[in-house]
């Protein structure tokens, strides 16, 4: 089956409105988490969030996207999508080709419009302009219409691992002959639905999150969008490639609807499965972009799983301390960051870390470091036990696989 | 309200709030453990019961872990409610 | 693409356990709501938290898990709305209590991946688990996913299915958006209505699939889907689909059509019938299931039922042309005139 290469990327998050801006921010160790300035919620002054400081009006104007049914989620997706397709130099004709797939992911969809949804769900007449925008599919349905995409289109929602699963689904479509190229990624915008949902489970931190720290108090929600363009080996001659997607795996922890097992079985299995597929041993992994949400449960279970699998755990960090937990976008934006690691042969500090978890003693990378990187693993573990691991490999370091 | 009445009301509220199918309020013993064995409730239920105490009795419990010390059985719950209710 | 060995369906008709679909069960207030079984296999401590979508999704999967538990290598679900009722209940809490102290169960149960997650939990299955949510093609993507998994893992087995529920609230939203009829209508009269919109439906259908043809009920030999509003393009795609998946000299015995009584959408169904030159008998299913994003899963269950029993109820037939035998069924569905799919389902010949 074909090898899969990343030929384009686009991203927008609390630390930057493009891949370049995100990269600069990571280099500086910028934290995009803080008080809300635009989003109306009771928790605006009580909890920190990774908010993108662009209004919907600004986005609509910049993107020339004035259709009344567009939600913030769709606007953010459009922003990252445009960047990615331009970066990969995909022509309008190629976008319309029957062999170009679009696989997206979101957990919120149009439910960022909580108040409108409440009204529409309870009204008897005169629905809002958003009636067909509430579901997760609405984002990709808009992209399809705007760009005339004719290949396979799909939306995946597996909670926090959604866009990692979108990436691996796109890769498999290409490998199995259902597409020649796939634009894959995910998005989520801040929503009262998720803010209140996570708050009801008591896992939002009142302070900026401290992934893998003994004193961690929970996660911060963030918003983001990211897309990658995947193309097969036979199609990339002459194109600039960032990295190769060499391994991926999806498993389930099967322990509880909203927390991971103590020993991190699901994470262990997804990491191991990705290694097996990439045909590399644990010690070949140069760096891990961890799921690292900052919750008591995740960081401990994830640590235990890493220790079980690697013995000697490689350098790792969580970029959620820069962007917050971006839910449906997390897998994709962290894939972008993993590819930046490889492209520049560097790793970024995992912010706000002071003290290792007593039970594990593990310490993430705490300052910017230039280092040789061959294989970078990116992990995403979600509600419902949905776990996904991706491995990206540097281009000039690929050894022949077993 | 009499303690006996409160306990009856509390059992009814717990069954309804947690949607305990196949459990009749009168079947819950006053000293039956709510968590683990006995009624077999879990961590999500402890969060839900904290919400119940807030909505029905005006009692605020900030930390779910603290809540578990109160939510031992009907007796301890009723006792806590009597001492702390604001509704 | 894949062989179906067992299929299970909870729907508004008598399709679960003792199947009896000759008598059409009618809509009530323009809604075809499922007949729910007793869910003996779900522990009450878990059942109490489940909204309808999760109950029927899990309930449909349980018999298949019971038969095959040690050998399921993945769980793939298609659902457009997941636990919509729980979702809106949580939203109501947010508004009613002004974002104050809220109960988490509705939130946890509302996420679209909750069905697949609960099935995984109940069967202690740690393998591949995913949820496709692309509206009218959510189930088709799930089926494609299963097909690809079987190409990647030759001796594996998968549980694949589709589920969606009507909740009072999502019915309201779809009604306001013009997808459900304003006038009261009986399901039996759906196709003679000549007005826009359809009737609401819900259901769950699950399938145990692998690459083994031994004792298989049916096989899915072709799958294709597209996004367009142009019925000419839909017809063109059907022609391409037939070129690819209908062997020369072979014929289709039955077109199982997703026609739903919406006058705006009849052009898609007419276009496809014309491609087949009106030579193929046509049956319809949405008077049985109602309209909902993953109804094609129920259609696949019906196709399997027809292929296995070599029989179908009279009330499904559109024209007087009756099938002479049932070896190959073509399913066509067009959801809201924007998403279209074709599935070729054949009797598995050993």
Tab-separated table of C-alpha atoms in Angstrom, chain C residues 25-279:
chain	number	residue	atom	x	y	z
C	25	UNK	CA	-47.312	-0.248	11.985
C	26	UNK	CA	-48.521	3.326	11.542
C	27	UNK	CA	-47.101	6.740	12.357
C	28	UNK	CA	-48.532	8.727	15.245
C	29	UNK	CA	-48.534	12.531	14.897
C	30	UNK	CA	-46.337	12.169	11.810
C	31	UNK	CA	-43.706	10.269	13.768
C	32	UNK	CA	-42.724	6.655	13.333
C	33	UNK	CA	-41.215	5.781	16.697
C	34	UNK	CA	-39.378	2.564	17.454
C	35	UNK	CA	-40.783	-0.442	19.268
C	36	UNK	CA	-38.365	-0.824	22.141
C	37	UNK	CA	-37.569	-4.314	23.502
C	38	UNK	CA	-37.005	-5.068	27.165
C	39	UNK	CA	-33.188	-4.674	27.145
C	40	UNK	CA	-32.581	-7.654	29.417
C	41	UNK	CA	-28.917	-7.692	28.487
C	42	UNK	CA	-28.194	-4.178	29.734
C	43	UNK	CA	-27.541	-3.896	33.500
C	44	UNK	CA	-30.073	-1.507	35.052
C	45	UNK	CA	-27.278	0.598	36.563
C	46	UNK	CA	-26.155	1.426	33.010
C	47	UNK	CA	-29.560	1.403	31.328
C	48	UNK	CA	-30.882	4.121	33.635
C	49	UNK	CA	-28.484	6.632	32.123
C	50	UNK	CA	-29.097	5.831	28.496
C	51	UNK	CA	-31.148	8.023	26.242
C	52	UNK	CA	-33.134	6.392	23.448
C	53	UNK	CA	-30.440	6.517	20.750
C	54	UNK	CA	-27.999	4.733	23.016
C	55	UNK	CA	-30.620	2.237	24.240
C	56	UNK	CA	-31.627	1.205	20.737
C	57	UNK	CA	-28.049	1.282	19.444
C	58	UNK	CA	-26.796	-0.910	22.254
C	59	UNK	CA	-29.949	-3.045	22.287
C	60	UNK	CA	-29.525	-3.830	18.594
C	61	UNK	CA	-25.858	-4.679	19.035
C	62	UNK	CA	-26.331	-6.952	22.048
C	63	UNK	CA	-27.582	-10.072	20.228
C	64	UNK	CA	-24.658	-9.806	17.809
C	65	UNK	CA	-22.194	-9.371	20.662
C	66	UNK	CA	-23.709	-12.307	22.527
C	67	UNK	CA	-23.147	-14.550	19.511
C	68	UNK	CA	-19.694	-13.291	18.612
C	69	UNK	CA	-18.134	-11.449	21.514
C	70	UNK	CA	-14.708	-12.989	21.576
C	71	UNK	CA	-14.182	-12.303	17.935
C	72	UNK	CA	-15.195	-8.653	17.383
C	73	UNK	CA	-12.174	-6.688	16.175
C	74	UNK	CA	-13.830	-3.325	15.880
C	75	UNK	CA	-16.997	-1.351	16.440
C	76	UNK	CA	-17.959	1.209	13.814
C	77	UNK	CA	-21.080	3.309	14.209
C	78	UNK	CA	-22.726	5.895	11.999
C	79	UNK	CA	-24.998	8.425	13.676
C	80	UNK	CA	-25.777	11.969	12.618
C	81	UNK	CA	-27.158	13.249	15.900
C	82	UNK	CA	-26.102	10.811	18.607
C	83	UNK	CA	-28.014	11.315	21.805
C	84	UNK	CA	-29.955	14.358	20.679
C	85	UNK	CA	-32.531	14.151	23.448
C	86	UNK	CA	-29.789	14.142	26.101
C	87	UNK	CA	-28.054	16.974	24.281
C	88	UNK	CA	-31.112	19.203	24.389
C	89	UNK	CA	-31.829	18.192	28.010
C	90	UNK	CA	-28.363	19.423	28.904
C	91	UNK	CA	-28.911	22.641	26.952
C	92	UNK	CA	-32.188	23.147	28.799
C	93	UNK	CA	-30.276	22.794	32.056
C	94	UNK	CA	-27.743	25.399	30.879
C	95	UNK	CA	-30.511	27.884	30.124
C	96	UNK	CA	-32.844	27.024	33.009
C	97	UNK	CA	-30.103	27.194	35.625
C	98	UNK	CA	-28.181	29.999	33.918
C	99	UNK	CA	-24.992	27.910	33.615
C	100	UNK	CA	-25.102	27.103	37.300
C	101	UNK	CA	-24.707	23.728	38.936
C	102	UNK	CA	-25.618	21.094	36.350
C	103	UNK	CA	-25.847	17.310	36.272
C	104	UNK	CA	-23.304	15.690	33.954
C	105	UNK	CA	-25.140	12.563	32.804
C	106	UNK	CA	-27.008	14.300	29.977
C	107	UNK	CA	-23.742	15.755	28.689
C	108	UNK	CA	-21.821	12.479	28.823
C	109	UNK	CA	-24.653	10.535	27.183
C	110	UNK	CA	-25.270	13.105	24.455
C	111	UNK	CA	-21.931	12.850	22.700
C	112	UNK	CA	-22.291	11.149	19.330
C	113	UNK	CA	-19.626	8.594	20.168
C	114	UNK	CA	-21.557	7.431	23.216
C	115	UNK	CA	-23.270	4.572	21.338
C	116	UNK	CA	-20.013	3.029	20.095
C	117	UNK	CA	-18.386	3.716	23.451
C	118	UNK	CA	-21.161	1.981	25.416
C	119	UNK	CA	-21.076	-1.026	23.097
C	120	UNK	CA	-17.320	-1.192	23.636
C	121	UNK	CA	-17.761	-0.866	27.406
C	122	UNK	CA	-20.445	-3.516	27.680
C	123	UNK	CA	-18.473	-5.995	25.597
C	124	UNK	CA	-15.128	-5.014	27.208
C	125	UNK	CA	-13.834	-4.511	23.685
C	126	UNK	CA	-10.573	-2.567	23.447
C	127	UNK	CA	-10.153	-2.726	19.698
C	128	UNK	CA	-10.924	-0.194	16.930
C	129	UNK	CA	-13.870	1.993	17.872
C	130	UNK	CA	-15.118	4.959	15.885
C	131	UNK	CA	-18.165	7.075	15.122
C	132	UNK	CA	-18.998	8.625	11.777
C	133	UNK	CA	-21.387	11.570	11.926
C	134	UNK	CA	-21.718	12.857	8.385
C	135	UNK	CA	-25.482	13.305	8.366
C	136	UNK	CA	-27.153	11.333	5.515
C	137	UNK	CA	-23.888	9.478	4.794
C	138	UNK	CA	-22.925	8.631	8.366
C	139	UNK	CA	-23.841	4.963	7.931
C	140	UNK	CA	-22.326	4.743	4.456
C	141	UNK	CA	-19.010	6.013	5.804
C	142	UNK	CA	-19.235	3.482	8.631
C	143	UNK	CA	-19.789	0.707	6.079
C	144	UNK	CA	-16.910	1.951	3.948
C	145	UNK	CA	-14.723	2.026	7.049
C	146	UNK	CA	-15.646	-1.601	7.792
C	147	UNK	CA	-14.930	-2.565	4.179
C	148	UNK	CA	-11.490	-0.980	4.349
C	149	UNK	CA	-10.769	-2.635	7.695
C	150	UNK	CA	-11.570	-5.998	6.139
C	151	UNK	CA	-9.160	-5.301	3.292
C	152	UNK	CA	-6.505	-4.373	5.853
C	153	UNK	CA	-7.266	-7.289	8.197
C	154	UNK	CA	-8.275	-10.346	6.198
C	155	UNK	CA	-9.434	-12.593	9.050
C	156	UNK	CA	-11.056	-9.974	11.276
C	157	UNK	CA	-14.718	-9.472	12.217
C	158	UNK	CA	-16.470	-6.155	12.729
C	159	UNK	CA	-19.674	-4.804	14.193
C	160	UNK	CA	-20.984	-1.960	12.019
C	161	UNK	CA	-24.243	-0.101	12.324
C	162	UNK	CA	-26.285	3.053	12.085
C	163	UNK	CA	-28.610	4.734	14.582
C	164	UNK	CA	-30.561	7.946	15.029
C	165	UNK	CA	-33.476	8.938	17.233
C	166	UNK	CA	-36.353	11.380	17.081
C	167	UNK	CA	-36.421	13.568	20.110
C	168	UNK	CA	-39.145	16.151	20.731
C	169	UNK	CA	-36.534	18.822	20.126
C	170	UNK	CA	-34.746	17.644	17.019
C	171	UNK	CA	-38.163	16.926	15.528
C	172	UNK	CA	-39.012	20.559	16.177
C	173	UNK	CA	-35.849	21.827	14.495
C	174	UNK	CA	-36.339	19.627	11.433
C	175	UNK	CA	-40.001	20.660	11.313
C	176	UNK	CA	-39.122	24.361	11.389
C	177	UNK	CA	-36.574	23.703	8.641
C	178	UNK	CA	-39.280	22.228	6.437
C	179	UNK	CA	-38.363	18.554	6.462
C	180	UNK	CA	-41.451	17.126	8.140
C	181	UNK	CA	-44.949	17.517	6.777
C	182	UNK	CA	-47.192	20.137	8.316
C	183	UNK	CA	-50.380	18.252	7.490
C	184	UNK	CA	-51.196	15.036	9.361
C	185	UNK	CA	-50.445	11.997	7.204
C	186	UNK	CA	-50.541	8.245	7.527
C	187	UNK	CA	-47.357	6.367	6.674
C	188	UNK	CA	-49.366	4.271	4.249
C	189	UNK	CA	-50.272	7.449	2.319
C	190	UNK	CA	-46.764	8.885	2.310
C	191	UNK	CA	-46.059	8.406	-1.382
C	192	UNK	CA	-49.329	9.817	-2.697
C	193	UNK	CA	-49.121	13.063	-0.745
C	194	UNK	CA	-47.610	15.370	-3.424
C	195	UNK	CA	-46.527	17.860	-0.788
C	196	UNK	CA	-43.081	18.748	0.390
C	197	UNK	CA	-41.374	17.075	3.334
C	198	UNK	CA	-41.650	13.605	4.851
C	199	UNK	CA	-42.429	11.988	8.198
C	200	UNK	CA	-39.995	11.588	11.064
C	201	UNK	CA	-38.450	8.227	11.773
C	202	UNK	CA	-35.807	6.605	13.926
C	203	UNK	CA	-34.077	3.288	14.289
C	204	UNK	CA	-30.935	1.269	14.757
C	205	UNK	CA	-29.486	-1.495	12.600
C	206	UNK	CA	-26.299	-3.432	13.316
C	207	UNK	CA	-24.356	-5.965	11.273
C	208	UNK	CA	-21.684	-8.556	12.044
C	209	UNK	CA	-19.383	-8.601	9.025
C	210	UNK	CA	-16.198	-10.277	7.767
C	211	UNK	CA	-14.525	-11.707	4.652
C	212	UNK	CA	-15.888	-15.216	5.050
C	213	UNK	CA	-18.668	-16.319	2.710
C	214	UNK	CA	-19.435	-19.548	4.587
C	215	UNK	CA	-23.048	-19.372	5.787
C	216	UNK	CA	-23.187	-15.637	5.143
C	217	UNK	CA	-26.634	-14.048	4.847
C	218	UNK	CA	-25.656	-11.504	2.229
C	219	UNK	CA	-22.724	-9.636	0.778
C	220	UNK	CA	-22.269	-5.972	0.062
C	221	UNK	CA	-20.505	-5.857	-3.292
C	222	UNK	CA	-20.677	-2.169	-4.098
C	223	UNK	CA	-20.843	1.153	-2.292
C	224	UNK	CA	-20.719	4.680	-3.631
C	225	UNK	CA	-21.834	8.065	-2.395
C	226	UNK	CA	-21.749	11.678	-3.484
C	227	UNK	CA	-22.758	15.249	-2.659
C	228	UNK	CA	-24.769	17.167	-5.237
C	229	UNK	CA	-28.126	18.819	-5.800
C	230	UNK	CA	-28.141	17.927	-9.492
C	231	UNK	CA	-30.223	14.865	-10.278
C	232	UNK	CA	-28.398	14.427	-13.614
C	233	UNK	CA	-25.168	13.977	-11.727
C	234	UNK	CA	-26.851	11.422	-9.466
C	235	UNK	CA	-28.005	9.491	-12.545
C	236	UNK	CA	-24.507	9.677	-14.054
C	237	UNK	CA	-23.030	8.321	-10.869
C	238	UNK	CA	-25.503	5.460	-10.864
C	239	UNK	CA	-24.396	4.564	-14.382
C	240	UNK	CA	-20.773	4.549	-13.251
C	241	UNK	CA	-21.739	2.499	-10.200
C	242	UNK	CA	-23.449	-0.116	-12.382
C	243	UNK	CA	-20.493	-0.253	-14.749
C	244	UNK	CA	-18.245	-0.919	-11.816
C	245	UNK	CA	-20.336	-3.260	-9.692
C	246	UNK	CA	-22.859	-5.016	-11.942
C	247	UNK	CA	-21.119	-7.815	-13.824
C	248	UNK	CA	-21.882	-8.047	-17.530
C	249	UNK	CA	-24.968	-10.056	-18.268
C	250	UNK	CA	-26.195	-9.886	-14.678
C	251	UNK	CA	-29.306	-8.101	-13.527
C	252	UNK	CA	-30.677	-6.264	-10.510
C	253	UNK	CA	-33.721	-7.975	-9.059
C	254	UNK	CA	-34.948	-5.133	-6.913
C	255	UNK	CA	-34.340	-1.413	-6.479
C	256	UNK	CA	-34.890	-0.569	-2.808
C	257	UNK	CA	-35.626	3.127	-2.970
C	258	UNK	CA	-35.385	5.790	-0.249
C	259	UNK	CA	-38.295	7.724	-1.756
C	260	UNK	CA	-39.907	9.523	1.159
C	261	UNK	CA	-43.013	11.393	0.003
C	262	UNK	CA	-41.158	14.706	-0.318
C	263	UNK	CA	-42.223	16.181	-3.665
C	264	UNK	CA	-38.963	18.139	-3.937
C	265	UNK	CA	-36.899	14.978	-3.910
C	266	UNK	CA	-38.844	12.742	-6.287
C	267	UNK	CA	-36.634	13.904	-9.173
C	268	UNK	CA	-33.636	12.041	-7.706
C	269	UNK	CA	-35.598	8.829	-7.445
C	270	UNK	CA	-37.124	9.232	-10.906
C	271	UNK	CA	-33.673	9.854	-12.378
C	272	UNK	CA	-32.377	6.593	-10.942
C	273	UNK	CA	-35.429	4.599	-11.978
C	274	UNK	CA	-34.907	5.939	-15.498
C	275	UNK	CA	-31.299	4.737	-15.511
C	276	UNK	CA	-32.696	1.265	-14.882
C	277	UNK	CA	-35.171	1.830	-17.721
C	278	UNK	CA	-38.096	0.901	-15.500
C	279	UNK	CA	-37.110	-2.737	-16.015
